[in-house]
Short mmCIF file of C-alpha atoms and ligand atoms in Angstrom, two decimals:
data_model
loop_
_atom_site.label_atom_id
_atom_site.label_comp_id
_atom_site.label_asym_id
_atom_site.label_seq_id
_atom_site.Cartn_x
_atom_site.Cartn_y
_atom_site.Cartn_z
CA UNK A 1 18.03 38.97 44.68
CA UNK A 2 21.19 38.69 41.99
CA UNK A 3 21.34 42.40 40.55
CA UNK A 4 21.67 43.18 37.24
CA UNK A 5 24.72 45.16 37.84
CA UNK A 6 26.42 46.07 41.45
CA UNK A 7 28.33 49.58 41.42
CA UNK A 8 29.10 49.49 45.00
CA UNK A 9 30.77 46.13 45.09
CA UNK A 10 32.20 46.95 41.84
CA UNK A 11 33.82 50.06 43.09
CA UNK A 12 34.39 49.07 46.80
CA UNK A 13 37.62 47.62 46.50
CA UNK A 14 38.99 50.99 45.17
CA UNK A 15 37.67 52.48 48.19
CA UNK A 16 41.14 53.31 50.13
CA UNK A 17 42.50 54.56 46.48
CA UNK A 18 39.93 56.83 45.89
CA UNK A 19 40.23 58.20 49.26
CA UNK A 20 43.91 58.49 48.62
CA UNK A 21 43.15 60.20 45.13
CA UNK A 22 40.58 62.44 46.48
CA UNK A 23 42.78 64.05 48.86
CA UNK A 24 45.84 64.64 46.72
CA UNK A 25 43.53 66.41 43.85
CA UNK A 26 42.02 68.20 46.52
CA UNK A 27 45.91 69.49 48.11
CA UNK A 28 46.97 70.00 44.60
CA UNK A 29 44.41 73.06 44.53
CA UNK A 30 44.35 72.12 40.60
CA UNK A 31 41.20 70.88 40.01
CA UNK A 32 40.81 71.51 35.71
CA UNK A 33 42.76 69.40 33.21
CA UNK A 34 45.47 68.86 36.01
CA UNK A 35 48.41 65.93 35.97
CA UNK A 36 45.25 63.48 36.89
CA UNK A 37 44.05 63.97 33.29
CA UNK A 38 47.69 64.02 31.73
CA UNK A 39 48.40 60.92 33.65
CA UNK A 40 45.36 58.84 32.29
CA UNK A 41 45.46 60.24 29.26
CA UNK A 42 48.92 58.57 28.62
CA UNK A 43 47.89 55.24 30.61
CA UNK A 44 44.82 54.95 28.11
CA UNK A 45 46.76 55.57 25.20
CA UNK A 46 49.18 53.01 25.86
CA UNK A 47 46.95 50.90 27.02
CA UNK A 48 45.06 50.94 23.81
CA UNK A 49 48.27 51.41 21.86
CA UNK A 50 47.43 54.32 20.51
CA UNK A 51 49.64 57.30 20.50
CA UNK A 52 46.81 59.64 21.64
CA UNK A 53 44.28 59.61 23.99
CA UNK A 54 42.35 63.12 24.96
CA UNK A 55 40.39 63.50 28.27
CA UNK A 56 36.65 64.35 27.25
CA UNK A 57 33.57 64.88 29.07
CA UNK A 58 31.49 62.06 28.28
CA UNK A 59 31.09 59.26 25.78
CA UNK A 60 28.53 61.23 23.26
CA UNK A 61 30.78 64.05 23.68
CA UNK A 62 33.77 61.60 22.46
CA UNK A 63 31.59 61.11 19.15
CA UNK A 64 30.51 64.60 18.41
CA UNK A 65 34.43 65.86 18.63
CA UNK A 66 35.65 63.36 16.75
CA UNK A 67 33.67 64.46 14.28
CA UNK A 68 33.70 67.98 14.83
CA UNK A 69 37.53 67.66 14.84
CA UNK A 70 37.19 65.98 10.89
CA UNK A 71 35.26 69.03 9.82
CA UNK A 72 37.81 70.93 11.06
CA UNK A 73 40.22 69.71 9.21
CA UNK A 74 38.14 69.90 6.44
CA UNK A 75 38.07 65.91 5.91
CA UNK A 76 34.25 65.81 6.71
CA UNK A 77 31.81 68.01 5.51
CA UNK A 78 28.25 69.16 6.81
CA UNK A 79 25.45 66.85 4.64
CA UNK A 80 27.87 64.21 4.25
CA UNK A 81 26.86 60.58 5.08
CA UNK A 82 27.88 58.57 7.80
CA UNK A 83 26.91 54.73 8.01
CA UNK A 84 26.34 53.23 11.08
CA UNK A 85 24.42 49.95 12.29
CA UNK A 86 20.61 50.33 12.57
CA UNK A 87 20.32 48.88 16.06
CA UNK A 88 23.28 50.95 18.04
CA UNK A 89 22.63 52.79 21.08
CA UNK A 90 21.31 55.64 20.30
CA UNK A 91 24.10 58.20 21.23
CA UNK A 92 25.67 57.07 18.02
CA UNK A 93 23.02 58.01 16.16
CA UNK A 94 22.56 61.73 17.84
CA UNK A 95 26.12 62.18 17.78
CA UNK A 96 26.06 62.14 13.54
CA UNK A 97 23.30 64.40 13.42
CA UNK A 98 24.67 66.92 16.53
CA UNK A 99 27.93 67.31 13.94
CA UNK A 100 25.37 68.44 11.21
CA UNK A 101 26.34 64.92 9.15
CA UNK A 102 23.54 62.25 7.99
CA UNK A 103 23.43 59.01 9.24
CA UNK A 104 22.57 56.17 6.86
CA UNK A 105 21.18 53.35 8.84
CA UNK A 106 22.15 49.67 8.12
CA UNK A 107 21.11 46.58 9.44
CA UNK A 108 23.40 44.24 11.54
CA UNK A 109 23.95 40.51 11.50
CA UNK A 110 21.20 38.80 13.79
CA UNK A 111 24.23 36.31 15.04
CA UNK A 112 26.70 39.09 15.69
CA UNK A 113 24.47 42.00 16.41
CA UNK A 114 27.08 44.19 14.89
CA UNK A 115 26.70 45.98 11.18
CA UNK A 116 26.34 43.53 8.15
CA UNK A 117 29.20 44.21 6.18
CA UNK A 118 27.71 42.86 2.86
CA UNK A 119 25.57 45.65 3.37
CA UNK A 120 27.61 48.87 3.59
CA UNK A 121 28.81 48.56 0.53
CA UNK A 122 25.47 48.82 -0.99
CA UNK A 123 24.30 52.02 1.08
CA UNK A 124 27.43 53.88 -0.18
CA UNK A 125 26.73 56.61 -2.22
CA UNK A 126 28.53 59.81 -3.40
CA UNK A 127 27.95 61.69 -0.11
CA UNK A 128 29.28 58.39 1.78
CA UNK A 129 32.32 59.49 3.66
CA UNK A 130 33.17 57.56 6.70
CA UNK A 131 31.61 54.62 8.49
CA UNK A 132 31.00 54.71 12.29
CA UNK A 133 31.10 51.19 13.90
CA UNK A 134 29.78 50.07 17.00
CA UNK A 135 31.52 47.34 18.93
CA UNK A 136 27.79 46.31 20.56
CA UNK A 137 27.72 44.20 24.01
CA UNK A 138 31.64 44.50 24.04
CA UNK A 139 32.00 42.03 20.94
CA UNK A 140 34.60 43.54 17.96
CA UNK A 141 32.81 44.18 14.49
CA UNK A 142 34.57 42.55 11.64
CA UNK A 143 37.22 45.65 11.26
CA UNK A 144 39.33 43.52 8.48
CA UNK A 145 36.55 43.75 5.96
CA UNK A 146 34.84 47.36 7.46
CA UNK A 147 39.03 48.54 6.72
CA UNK A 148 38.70 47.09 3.56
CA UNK A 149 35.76 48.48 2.08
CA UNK A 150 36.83 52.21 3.76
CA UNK A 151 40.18 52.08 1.69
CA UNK A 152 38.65 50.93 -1.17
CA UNK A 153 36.00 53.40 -0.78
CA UNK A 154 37.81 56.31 0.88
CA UNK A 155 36.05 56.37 4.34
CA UNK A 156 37.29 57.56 7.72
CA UNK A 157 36.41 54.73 10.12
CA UNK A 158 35.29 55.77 13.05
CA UNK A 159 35.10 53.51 16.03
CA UNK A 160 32.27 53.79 18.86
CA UNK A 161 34.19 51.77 21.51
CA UNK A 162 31.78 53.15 24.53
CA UNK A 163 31.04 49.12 25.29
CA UNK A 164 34.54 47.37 24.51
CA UNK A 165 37.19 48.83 26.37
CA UNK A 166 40.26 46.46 26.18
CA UNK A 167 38.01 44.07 23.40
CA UNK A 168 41.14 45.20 21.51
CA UNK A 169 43.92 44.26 22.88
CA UNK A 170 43.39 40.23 24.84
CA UNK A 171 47.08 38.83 23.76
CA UNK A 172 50.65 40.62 22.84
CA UNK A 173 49.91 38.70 19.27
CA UNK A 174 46.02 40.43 18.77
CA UNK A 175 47.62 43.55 19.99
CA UNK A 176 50.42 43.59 17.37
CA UNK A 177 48.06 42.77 14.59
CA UNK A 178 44.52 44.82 15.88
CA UNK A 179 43.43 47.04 12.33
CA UNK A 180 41.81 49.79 14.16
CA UNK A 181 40.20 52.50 12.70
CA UNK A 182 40.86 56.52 12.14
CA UNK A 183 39.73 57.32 15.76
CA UNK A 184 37.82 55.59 18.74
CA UNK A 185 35.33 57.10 21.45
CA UNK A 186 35.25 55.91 24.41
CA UNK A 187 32.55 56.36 28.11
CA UNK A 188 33.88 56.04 31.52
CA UNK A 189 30.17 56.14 32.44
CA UNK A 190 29.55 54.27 35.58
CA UNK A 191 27.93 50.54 34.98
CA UNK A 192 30.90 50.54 31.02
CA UNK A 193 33.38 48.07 31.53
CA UNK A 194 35.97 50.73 32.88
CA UNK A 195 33.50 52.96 34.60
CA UNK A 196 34.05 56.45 36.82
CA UNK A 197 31.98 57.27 39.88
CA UNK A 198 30.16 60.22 37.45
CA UNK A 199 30.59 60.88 33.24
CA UNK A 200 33.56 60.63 31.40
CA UNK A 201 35.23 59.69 27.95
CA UNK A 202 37.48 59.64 25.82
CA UNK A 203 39.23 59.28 22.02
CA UNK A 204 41.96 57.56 21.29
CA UNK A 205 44.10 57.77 17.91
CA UNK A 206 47.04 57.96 15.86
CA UNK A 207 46.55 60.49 13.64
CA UNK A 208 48.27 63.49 15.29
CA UNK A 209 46.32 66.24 13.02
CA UNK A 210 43.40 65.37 14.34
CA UNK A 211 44.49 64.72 17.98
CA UNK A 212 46.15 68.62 17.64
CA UNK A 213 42.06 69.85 16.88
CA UNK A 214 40.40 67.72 19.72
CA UNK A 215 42.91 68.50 22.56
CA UNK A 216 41.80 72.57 21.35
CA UNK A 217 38.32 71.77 19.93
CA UNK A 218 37.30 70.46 24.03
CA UNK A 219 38.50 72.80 25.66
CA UNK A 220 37.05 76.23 24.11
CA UNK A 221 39.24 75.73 20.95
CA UNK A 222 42.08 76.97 22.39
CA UNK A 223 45.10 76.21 23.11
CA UNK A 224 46.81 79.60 24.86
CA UNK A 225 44.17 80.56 27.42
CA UNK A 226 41.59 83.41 26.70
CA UNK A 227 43.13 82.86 22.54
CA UNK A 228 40.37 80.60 20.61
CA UNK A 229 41.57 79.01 17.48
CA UNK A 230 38.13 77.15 16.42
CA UNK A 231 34.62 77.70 17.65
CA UNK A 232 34.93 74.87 20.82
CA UNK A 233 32.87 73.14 23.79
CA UNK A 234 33.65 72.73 26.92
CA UNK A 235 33.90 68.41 27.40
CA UNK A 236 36.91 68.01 29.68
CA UNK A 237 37.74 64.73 31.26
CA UNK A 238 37.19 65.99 34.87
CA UNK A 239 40.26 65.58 36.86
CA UNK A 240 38.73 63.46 39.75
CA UNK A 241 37.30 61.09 37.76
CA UNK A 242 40.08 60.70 35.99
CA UNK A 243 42.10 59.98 38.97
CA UNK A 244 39.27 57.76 39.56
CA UNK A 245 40.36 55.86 36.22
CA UNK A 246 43.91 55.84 36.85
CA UNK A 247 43.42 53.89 40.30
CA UNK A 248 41.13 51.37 37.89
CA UNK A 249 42.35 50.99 34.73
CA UNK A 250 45.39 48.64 36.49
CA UNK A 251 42.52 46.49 36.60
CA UNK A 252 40.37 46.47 33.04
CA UNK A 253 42.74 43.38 31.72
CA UNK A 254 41.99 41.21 34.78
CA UNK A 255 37.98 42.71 35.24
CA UNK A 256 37.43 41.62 31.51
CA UNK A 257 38.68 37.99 31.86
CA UNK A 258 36.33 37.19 34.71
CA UNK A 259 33.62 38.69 32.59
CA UNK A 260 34.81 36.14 29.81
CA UNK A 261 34.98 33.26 32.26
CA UNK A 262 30.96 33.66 33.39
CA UNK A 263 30.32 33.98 29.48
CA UNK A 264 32.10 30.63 28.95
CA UNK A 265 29.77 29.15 31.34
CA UNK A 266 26.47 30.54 30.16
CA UNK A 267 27.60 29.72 26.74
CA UNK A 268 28.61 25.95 27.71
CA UNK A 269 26.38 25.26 30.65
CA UNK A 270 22.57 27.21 29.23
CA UNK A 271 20.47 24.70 27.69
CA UNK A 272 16.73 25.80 26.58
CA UNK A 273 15.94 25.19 23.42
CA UNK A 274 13.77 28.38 24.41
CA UNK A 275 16.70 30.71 24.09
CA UNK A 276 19.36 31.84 21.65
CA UNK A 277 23.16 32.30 22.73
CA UNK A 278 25.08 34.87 21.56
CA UNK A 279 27.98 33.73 19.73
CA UNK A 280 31.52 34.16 20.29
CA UNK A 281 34.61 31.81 18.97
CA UNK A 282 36.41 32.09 21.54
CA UNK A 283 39.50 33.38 19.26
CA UNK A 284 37.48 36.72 18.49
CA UNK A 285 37.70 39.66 21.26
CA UNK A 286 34.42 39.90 23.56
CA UNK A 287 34.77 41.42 26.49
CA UNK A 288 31.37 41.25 27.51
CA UNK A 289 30.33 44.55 28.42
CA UNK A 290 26.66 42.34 28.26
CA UNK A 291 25.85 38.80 28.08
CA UNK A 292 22.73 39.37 25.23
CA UNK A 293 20.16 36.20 24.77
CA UNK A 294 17.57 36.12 22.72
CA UNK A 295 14.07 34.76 23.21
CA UNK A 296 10.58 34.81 21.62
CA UNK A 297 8.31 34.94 24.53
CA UNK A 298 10.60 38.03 26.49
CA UNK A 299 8.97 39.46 29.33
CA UNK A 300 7.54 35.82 30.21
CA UNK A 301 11.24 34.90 30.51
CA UNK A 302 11.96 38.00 32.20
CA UNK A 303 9.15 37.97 34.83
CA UNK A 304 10.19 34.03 35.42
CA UNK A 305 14.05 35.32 35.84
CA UNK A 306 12.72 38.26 38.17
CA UNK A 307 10.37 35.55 40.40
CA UNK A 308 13.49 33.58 40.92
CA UNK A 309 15.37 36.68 42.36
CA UNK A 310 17.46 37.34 38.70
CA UNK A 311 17.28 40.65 37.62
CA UNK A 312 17.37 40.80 33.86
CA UNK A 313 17.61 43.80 31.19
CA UNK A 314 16.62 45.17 27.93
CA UNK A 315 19.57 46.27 26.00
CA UNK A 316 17.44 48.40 24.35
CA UNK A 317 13.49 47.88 24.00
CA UNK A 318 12.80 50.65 21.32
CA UNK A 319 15.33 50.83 18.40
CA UNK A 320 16.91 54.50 17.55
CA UNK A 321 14.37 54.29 13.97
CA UNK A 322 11.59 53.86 15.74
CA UNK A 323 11.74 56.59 18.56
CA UNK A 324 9.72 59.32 18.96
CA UNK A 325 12.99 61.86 18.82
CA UNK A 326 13.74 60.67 15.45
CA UNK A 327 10.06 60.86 13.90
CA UNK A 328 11.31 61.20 10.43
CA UNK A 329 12.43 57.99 10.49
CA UNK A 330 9.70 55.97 12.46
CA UNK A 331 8.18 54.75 8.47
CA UNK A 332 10.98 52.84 7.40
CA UNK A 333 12.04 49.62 8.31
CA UNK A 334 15.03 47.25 9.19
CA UNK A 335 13.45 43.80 10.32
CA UNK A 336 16.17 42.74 12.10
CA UNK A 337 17.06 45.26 14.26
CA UNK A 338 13.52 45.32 15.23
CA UNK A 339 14.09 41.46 15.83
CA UNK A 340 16.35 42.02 17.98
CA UNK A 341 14.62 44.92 19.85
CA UNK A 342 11.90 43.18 20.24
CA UNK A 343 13.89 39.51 21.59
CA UNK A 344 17.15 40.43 23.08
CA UNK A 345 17.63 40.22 26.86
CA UNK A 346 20.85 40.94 28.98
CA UNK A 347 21.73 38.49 31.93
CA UNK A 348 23.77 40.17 34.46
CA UNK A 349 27.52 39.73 34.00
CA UNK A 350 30.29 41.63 35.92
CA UNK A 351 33.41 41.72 37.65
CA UNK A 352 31.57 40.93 40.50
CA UNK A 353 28.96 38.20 40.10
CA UNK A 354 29.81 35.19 41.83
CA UNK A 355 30.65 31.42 40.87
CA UNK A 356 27.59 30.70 43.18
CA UNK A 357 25.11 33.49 41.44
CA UNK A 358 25.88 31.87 37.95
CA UNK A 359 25.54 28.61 39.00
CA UNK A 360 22.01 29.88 40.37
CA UNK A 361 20.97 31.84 36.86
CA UNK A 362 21.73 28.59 34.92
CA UNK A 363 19.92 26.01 36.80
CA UNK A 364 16.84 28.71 36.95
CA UNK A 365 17.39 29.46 32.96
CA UNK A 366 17.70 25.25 32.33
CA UNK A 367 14.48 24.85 34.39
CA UNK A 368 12.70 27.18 32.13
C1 LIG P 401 27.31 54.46 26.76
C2 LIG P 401 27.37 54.59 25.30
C3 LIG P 401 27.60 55.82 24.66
C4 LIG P 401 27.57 57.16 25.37
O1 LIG P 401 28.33 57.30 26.47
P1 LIG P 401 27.97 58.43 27.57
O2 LIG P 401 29.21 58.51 28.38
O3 LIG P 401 26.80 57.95 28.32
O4 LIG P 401 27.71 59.69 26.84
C5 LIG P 401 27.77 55.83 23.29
N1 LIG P 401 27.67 54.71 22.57
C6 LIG P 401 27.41 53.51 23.13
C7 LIG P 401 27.35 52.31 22.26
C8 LIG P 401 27.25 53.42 24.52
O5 LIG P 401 26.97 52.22 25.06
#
């Protein structure tokens, strides 16, 4: 059987690391927002090129803050609307309406899977006041034109990066011209493309007003022990895990070119007329957090992947309009995202898959 996704083997080689990690955060006797965090907090943020990064608890938790940390300043306001794509995950989603904001849902590009920029424009009203995108799969949205419209419009941009670590940054000349947005959240959950061995996250940014709020706002709002400055949470990065990261994150650069090597070969070597490539130019950052194909007849496919040993999956089945937590919205419709709920399967793609294993899921997919 080829797995959808291995942890173990992903993780294994860090094996002597973590061991080496584990017992100098357990001698330290410092086990809360120690020199761990500090440590990956200023790997990430140069990694990204950001001059912030802040240690959270988990990748939801990354969203709420960041917005939390806007009200705070008094940039965002509860009741004002947030636009994000129709067919995101749906932590994006919860993480609007946990802050007390509205999300206004818009449809995505059926080729890109990401948010239709034609179409922000026309959901922004008067209450409109900052878009969150979603980098879905690992590909970049178009953040030229999303930065356009936000200046022109007045928006914070707000980026859910939970599936694109490193989609950012591929060469020195990408880096040095990357538009990023007001602030990006980040999940060290397990199977993301820099994952922990338990929850984590992060935000990155430049804007130091903000950063001052979120290093208080996730740890009780304050800053001075037992003195609370704004009503906080408690989301810490966790100090193992971020050790964890540290002994990783070396690693991201190299783990997301072999993840764009497999895609170059499912993209070249797939040929079924029965199933739909995702696209990527090559020139465009993808790091392939999934490989996503689409097909009419799904769980045929799938059950025919799963009888040849593949193991496929459904990245996601039900879209957030159309679940049961979100009844309110279950009457409306967005034909595309519900296209692509209802077509989209992921093949596995990793660090770890094999030269052999991919030759094995093409010939099965080309005999389909
Ligand atoms: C994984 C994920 C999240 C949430 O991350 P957690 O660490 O699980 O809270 C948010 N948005 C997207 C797009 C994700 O894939």
């Amino acid at each position: 059987m080829i797995p959808f996704l291995d942890l173990k083997l992903i993780n294994s080689p860090y094996e002597t690391a973590f061991q080496e990690k584990m017992k100098s955060v357990l001698e330290s006797g410092w086990y809360i927002l120690g020199n761990e965090v500090k440590e990956f907090e200023a790997n990430f943020a140069s990694y990204c090129g950001t001059q912030y990064c802040i240690g959270v608890g988990n990748g939801l938790d990354a969203l709420v803050l960041i917005f939390k940390g806007y009200i705070q300043l008094g940039l965002l306001q509860k009741g004002d609307e947030v636009i994000v794509s129709a067919n995101t995950y749906i932590a994006s989603i919860l993480a609007i309406l946990q802050s007390d904001l509205i999300p206004v849902l818009v449809e995505p590009k059926l080729e890109t899977f990401n948010i239709n920029t034609d179409l922000i424009v026309t959901n922004i009203s008067s209450k409109t006041k900052a878009i969150l995108v979603v980098h879905l799969y690992g590909k970049l949205a178009e953040m030229d034109s999303i930065n356009e419209i936000a200046e022109a419009h007045n928006l914070i941009v707000i980026e859910d990066a939970a599936q694109a670590h490193g989609a950012f940054f591929e060469t020195e000349s990408q880096k040095a011209k990357a538009k990023i947005g007001n602030a990006q959240a980040f999940s060290f959950y397990p199977g993301k493309n820099l994952g922990a061995l338990g929850d984590g996250g992060a935000i990155t940014t430049n804007d130091e007003a903000l950063a001052k709020v979120l290093f208080s706002l996730r740890n009780y709002g304050s800053e001075t022990k037992y003195y609370n400055d704004y009503v906080g949470v408690n989301s810490r990065l966790d100090e193992l895990q971020a050790a964890f990261l540290n002994a990783k994150l070396p690693n991201l650069d190299l783990d997301n070119e072999k993840r764009r090597v497999i895609a170059k070969r499912y993209l070249s070597e797939i040929k079924n007329e029965k199933i739909i490539l995702p696209q990527w130019d090559f020139s465009t950052s993808h790091v392939f957090h999934l490989f996503v194909i689409r097909t009419e007849k799904r769980a045929d496919l799938q059950n025919y992947l799963l009888e040849n040993g593949i193991q496929s999956m459904i990245h996601y089945p039900v879209p957030p309009h159309k679940q049961k937590a979100l009844k309110q919205w279950n009457n409306l419709s967005f034909p595309i995202t519900e296209k692509i709920h209802d077509t989209v399967l992921s093949l596995p793609i990793s660090p770890v898959l094999t030269s052999g294993e991919v030759d094995v899921i093409i010939s099965v997919l080309n005999k389909y």
